[in-house]
Tab-separated table of C-alpha atoms in Angstrom:
chain	number	residue	atom	x	y	z
V	1	GLU	CA	-14.584	75.111	5.679
V	2	ILE	CA	-16.926	73.244	3.444
V	3	GLN	CA	-15.135	72.963	-0.248
V	4	LEU	CA	-15.637	71.292	-3.551
V	5	GLN	CA	-12.715	72.051	-5.741
V	6	GLN	CA	-13.132	71.196	-9.210
V	7	SER	CA	-10.699	70.567	-11.698
V	8	GLY	CA	-9.663	73.079	-14.670
V	9	PRO	CA	-11.361	74.069	-17.899
V	10	GLU	CA	-10.965	71.828	-20.786
V	11	LEU	CA	-10.594	72.267	-24.496
V	12	VAL	CA	-11.424	68.758	-26.164
V	13	LYS	CA	-12.333	68.068	-29.865
V	14	PRO	CA	-15.641	66.524	-31.058
V	15	GLY	CA	-15.955	63.005	-30.481
V	16	ALA	CA	-13.697	63.071	-27.630
V	17	SER	CA	-14.332	62.230	-24.111
V	18	VAL	CA	-13.477	64.459	-20.993
V	19	LYS	CA	-13.118	63.593	-17.004
V	20	VAL	CA	-14.508	66.266	-14.325
V	21	SER	CA	-13.205	66.028	-11.054
V	22	CYS	CA	-14.673	67.365	-7.738
V	23	LYS	CA	-12.429	67.168	-4.488
V	24	ALA	CA	-14.392	67.282	-1.162
V	25	SER	CA	-13.395	68.788	2.216
V	26	GLY	CA	-14.794	69.897	5.196
V	27	TYR	CA	-17.314	67.650	5.936
V	28	ALA	CA	-18.284	63.628	5.827
V	29	PHE	CA	-17.899	63.113	2.046
V	30	THR	CA	-19.826	59.799	1.934
V	31	SER	CA	-22.822	61.011	3.876
V	32	TYR	CA	-24.662	63.397	1.535
V	33	ASN	CA	-25.270	62.682	-2.214
V	34	MET	CA	-22.958	64.418	-4.806
V	35	TYR	CA	-24.940	66.318	-7.669
V	36	TRP	CA	-23.834	67.179	-11.395
V	37	VAL	CA	-25.334	70.168	-12.893
V	38	LYS	CA	-24.716	71.532	-16.657
V	39	GLN	CA	-25.310	75.284	-17.046
V	40	SER	CA	-25.329	76.233	-20.863
V	41	HIS	CA	-24.981	79.812	-22.392
V	42	GLY	CA	-24.501	81.300	-19.084
V	43	LYS	CA	-28.084	80.686	-17.882
V	44	SER	CA	-29.698	77.277	-18.314
V	45	LEU	CA	-29.477	74.764	-15.979
V	46	GLU	CA	-30.078	70.613	-15.951
V	47	TRP	CA	-29.648	68.521	-13.742
V	48	ILE	CA	-27.365	65.559	-14.942
V	49	GLY	CA	-28.083	63.020	-12.140
V	50	TYR	CA	-26.588	62.222	-8.611
V	51	ILE	CA	-24.159	59.681	-6.854
V	52	ASP	CA	-23.955	58.243	-3.307
V	53	PRO	CA	-20.418	58.138	-2.400
V	54	TYR	CA	-21.294	55.581	0.317
V	55	ASN	CA	-21.999	52.676	-2.243
V	56	GLY	CA	-21.527	54.124	-5.451
V	57	GLY	CA	-25.688	54.332	-6.307
V	58	THR	CA	-26.322	56.583	-9.173
V	59	SER	CA	-29.486	58.172	-10.627
V	60	TYR	CA	-29.192	59.970	-13.769
V	61	ASN	CA	-31.357	62.242	-15.765
V	62	GLN	CA	-32.592	60.321	-18.905
V	63	LYS	CA	-31.468	63.037	-21.211
V	64	PHE	CA	-27.911	62.375	-19.747
V	65	LYS	CA	-27.496	58.294	-19.793
V	66	GLY	CA	-25.291	56.861	-22.159
V	67	LYS	CA	-23.421	60.870	-22.024
V	68	ALA	CA	-22.458	60.972	-18.338
V	69	THR	CA	-21.082	58.644	-15.739
V	70	LEU	CA	-20.444	59.512	-12.191
V	71	THR	CA	-17.875	57.780	-9.929
V	72	VAL	CA	-16.473	58.561	-6.792
V	73	ASP	CA	-13.032	57.615	-4.958
V	74	LYS	CA	-13.831	57.718	-1.066
V	75	SER	CA	-10.307	57.181	-0.439
V	76	SER	CA	-9.616	61.306	-2.051
V	77	SER	CA	-12.914	61.954	-1.387
V	78	THR	CA	-13.386	62.616	-4.926
V	79	ALA	CA	-16.372	63.004	-7.497
V	80	TYR	CA	-15.912	62.430	-11.350
V	81	MET	CA	-17.784	63.072	-14.339
V	82	HIS	CA	-16.916	61.546	-17.038
V	83	LEU	CA	-18.693	62.747	-20.685
V	84	ASN	CA	-18.106	60.914	-23.776
V	85	SER	CA	-18.754	61.409	-27.813
V	86	LEU	CA	-18.631	65.193	-27.283
V	87	THR	CA	-20.437	67.420	-29.509
V	88	SER	CA	-20.799	71.325	-29.526
V	89	GLU	CA	-24.027	70.800	-27.390
V	90	ASP	CA	-21.801	69.332	-24.821
V	91	SER	CA	-20.053	72.716	-24.273
V	92	ALA	CA	-21.162	74.037	-21.181
V	93	VAL	CA	-19.772	74.819	-17.609
V	94	TYR	CA	-20.060	71.544	-15.283
V	95	TYR	CA	-20.859	71.973	-11.857
V	96	CYS	CA	-20.753	69.598	-8.744
V	97	ALA	CA	-22.795	70.257	-5.581
V	98	PHE	CA	-24.217	68.530	-2.741
V	99	LYS	CA	-27.736	69.379	-0.917
V	100	PHE	CA	-28.027	72.548	-3.495
V	101	ALA	CA	-25.973	74.356	-0.681
V	102	TYR	CA	-22.440	73.839	-1.520
V	103	TRP	CA	-21.327	74.231	-5.343
V	104	GLY	CA	-18.146	73.764	-7.022
V	105	GLN	CA	-16.827	76.735	-8.863
V	106	GLY	CA	-17.371	75.148	-11.840
V	107	THR	CA	-15.501	73.709	-14.870
V	108	LEU	CA	-15.746	74.975	-18.477
V	109	VAL	CA	-16.082	72.271	-20.800
V	110	THR	CA	-15.631	73.398	-24.437
V	111	VAL	CA	-15.926	71.281	-27.541
V	112	SER	CA	-14.165	72.613	-30.547
V	113	ALA	CA	-11.839	71.160	-33.593
S	1	ASP	CA	-40.787	66.500	-16.565
S	2	ILE	CA	-42.253	69.306	-13.934
S	3	LEU	CA	-41.590	72.614	-15.698
S	4	MET	CA	-40.542	75.353	-13.661
S	5	THR	CA	-41.758	78.779	-14.671
S	6	GLN	CA	-40.047	81.499	-12.928
S	7	SER	CA	-40.836	85.254	-13.325
S	8	PRO	CA	-39.888	87.465	-13.458
S	9	SER	CA	-37.071	87.032	-16.058
S	10	SER	CA	-35.615	90.434	-14.769
S	11	MET	CA	-36.042	92.934	-12.457
S	12	SER	CA	-34.652	96.520	-12.306
S	13	VAL	CA	-34.870	97.599	-8.396
S	14	SER	CA	-33.507	99.828	-5.581
S	15	LEU	CA	-31.482	99.258	-2.725
S	16	GLY	CA	-33.925	98.965	0.107
S	17	ASP	CA	-36.775	97.535	-1.895
S	18	THR	CA	-38.557	94.283	-1.136
S	19	VAL	CA	-38.966	92.037	-4.069
S	20	SER	CA	-40.394	88.745	-4.607
S	21	ILE	CA	-39.530	85.837	-7.125
S	22	THR	CA	-41.896	83.595	-8.212
S	23	CYS	CA	-42.048	79.970	-9.345
S	24	HIS	CA	-45.080	77.773	-10.719
S	25	ALA	CA	-44.589	73.981	-11.286
S	26	SER	CA	-46.550	72.348	-13.774
S	27	GLN	CA	-47.464	70.183	-11.178
S	28	GLY	CA	-47.508	70.086	-7.072
S	29	ILE	CA	-44.551	69.929	-5.765
S	30	SER	CA	-44.778	69.589	-2.055
S	31	SER	CA	-42.479	72.006	-0.851
S	32	ASN	CA	-39.331	70.146	-2.611
S	33	ILE	CA	-38.200	73.435	-4.104
S	34	GLY	CA	-34.836	75.019	-3.301
S	35	TRP	CA	-33.674	78.596	-4.308
S	36	LEU	CA	-30.090	79.498	-5.427
S	37	GLN	CA	-28.202	82.451	-5.972
S	38	GLN	CA	-25.418	82.771	-8.437
S	39	LYS	CA	-23.328	86.064	-8.861
S	40	PRO	CA	-22.073	87.477	-12.406
S	41	GLY	CA	-18.896	85.002	-13.151
S	42	LYS	CA	-19.582	82.871	-9.947
S	43	SER	CA	-20.638	79.760	-8.796
S	44	PHE	CA	-23.769	78.954	-6.977
S	45	LYS	CA	-24.993	79.383	-3.383
S	46	GLY	CA	-27.713	77.611	-1.562
S	47	LEU	CA	-30.479	80.184	-0.151
S	48	ILE	CA	-33.475	78.092	0.859
S	49	TYR	CA	-34.679	74.565	0.994
S	50	HIS	CA	-38.110	72.901	1.401
S	51	GLY	CA	-39.720	75.796	0.439
S	52	THR	CA	-38.965	77.858	3.498
S	53	ASN	CA	-35.863	76.582	5.113
S	54	LEU	CA	-33.008	79.132	5.128
S	55	GLU	CA	-29.561	77.519	4.869
S	56	ASP	CA	-26.737	77.994	7.066
S	57	GLY	CA	-25.083	81.306	6.980
S	58	VAL	CA	-28.016	82.971	4.407
S	59	PRO	CA	-29.295	86.694	5.839
S	60	SER	CA	-32.979	86.751	7.468
S	61	ARG	CA	-33.790	89.314	4.618
S	62	PHE	CA	-34.299	86.024	2.345
S	63	SER	CA	-37.435	83.914	2.705
S	64	GLY	CA	-39.134	81.430	0.845
S	65	SER	CA	-43.273	80.601	0.875
S	66	GLY	CA	-45.681	78.860	-1.276
S	67	SER	CA	-47.722	75.592	-1.271
S	68	GLY	CA	-48.751	72.845	-4.078
S	69	ALA	CA	-47.400	74.241	-7.400
S	70	ASP	CA	-46.496	77.850	-6.298
S	71	TYR	CA	-43.685	79.116	-4.466
S	72	SER	CA	-41.624	82.524	-4.008
S	73	LEU	CA	-38.649	83.703	-2.885
S	74	THR	CA	-38.538	87.052	-0.981
S	75	ILE	CA	-35.795	89.506	-0.221
S	76	SER	CA	-36.588	92.270	1.983
S	77	SER	CA	-34.438	95.269	2.352
S	78	LEU	CA	-32.249	94.731	-0.880
S	79	GLU	CA	-28.657	95.359	-0.326
S	80	SER	CA	-25.974	95.577	-2.933
S	81	GLU	CA	-24.639	92.173	-2.507
S	82	ASP	CA	-28.158	90.869	-3.265
S	83	PHE	CA	-27.910	92.220	-7.189
S	84	ALA	CA	-27.320	88.849	-8.703
S	85	ASP	CA	-29.445	86.164	-10.680
S	86	TYR	CA	-31.771	83.849	-9.026
S	87	TYR	CA	-32.789	80.142	-9.617
S	88	CYS	CA	-35.934	77.649	-8.430
S	89	VAL	CA	-34.914	74.013	-8.864
S	90	GLN	CA	-37.348	71.337	-7.848
S	91	TYR	CA	-36.182	67.733	-6.660
S	92	ALA	CA	-39.922	66.290	-5.976
S	93	GLN	CA	-39.546	64.085	-8.960
S	94	PHE	CA	-37.016	62.979	-11.458
S	95	PRO	CA	-35.537	64.493	-13.457
S	96	TRP	CA	-34.930	67.541	-10.901
S	97	THR	CA	-35.615	70.626	-13.302
S	98	PHE	CA	-34.523	74.586	-12.609
S	99	GLY	CA	-36.576	77.397	-13.164
S	100	GLY	CA	-34.921	79.650	-15.880
S	101	GLY	CA	-33.928	82.372	-13.771
S	102	THR	CA	-34.224	86.017	-12.487
S	103	LYS	CA	-32.035	89.078	-12.799
S	104	LEU	CA	-32.317	91.442	-10.472
S	105	GLU	CA	-30.489	94.496	-12.069
S	106	ILE	CA	-29.916	97.950	-10.088
S	107	LYS	CA	-32.407	100.968	-11.129
């Protein structure tokens, strides 16, 4: 069974950073780009970028360059998204996905003092 | 960026109805569009890719159509499990962009 298991909810202070993980199982991890998507206010969706787990190559939405950094650990079939300099605008649910067919359960990031 | 205008934003429908949701892209996207389902409080499930292709395990009552800048998702013979939010996503051009969503509610 294909699964993407994301890390748990995060409550972080403004200006801090957070790292969200996405552990893949049930398929060849290095064969598919891993996408990251932001869902704000329970509705609007934004594509953050993707990473090629095979070679670490990335493509980012210009809006998230400098905000998000995507990495992978092939040895554990885990993708990571690091978000820095957090503000209230970064409070959202973040999802990993591949092929837009398979999605993680989402990670709620709340930025609050 | 390509703007995806999705309509309607919500629909009140009955079990057994057939419904269509549309996405209009601000430019042609050559069928590089997918459709997603999100149930309340849950994650997403991919339904359709490349405009017309069903993802594995998706019931045949779901279908996709369209060309150029205009695409549709049709759900035939609505079942109770189909009441959810639906989104389109274009991956013809970076940055990939999503429609605003359609909420299917029970009449």
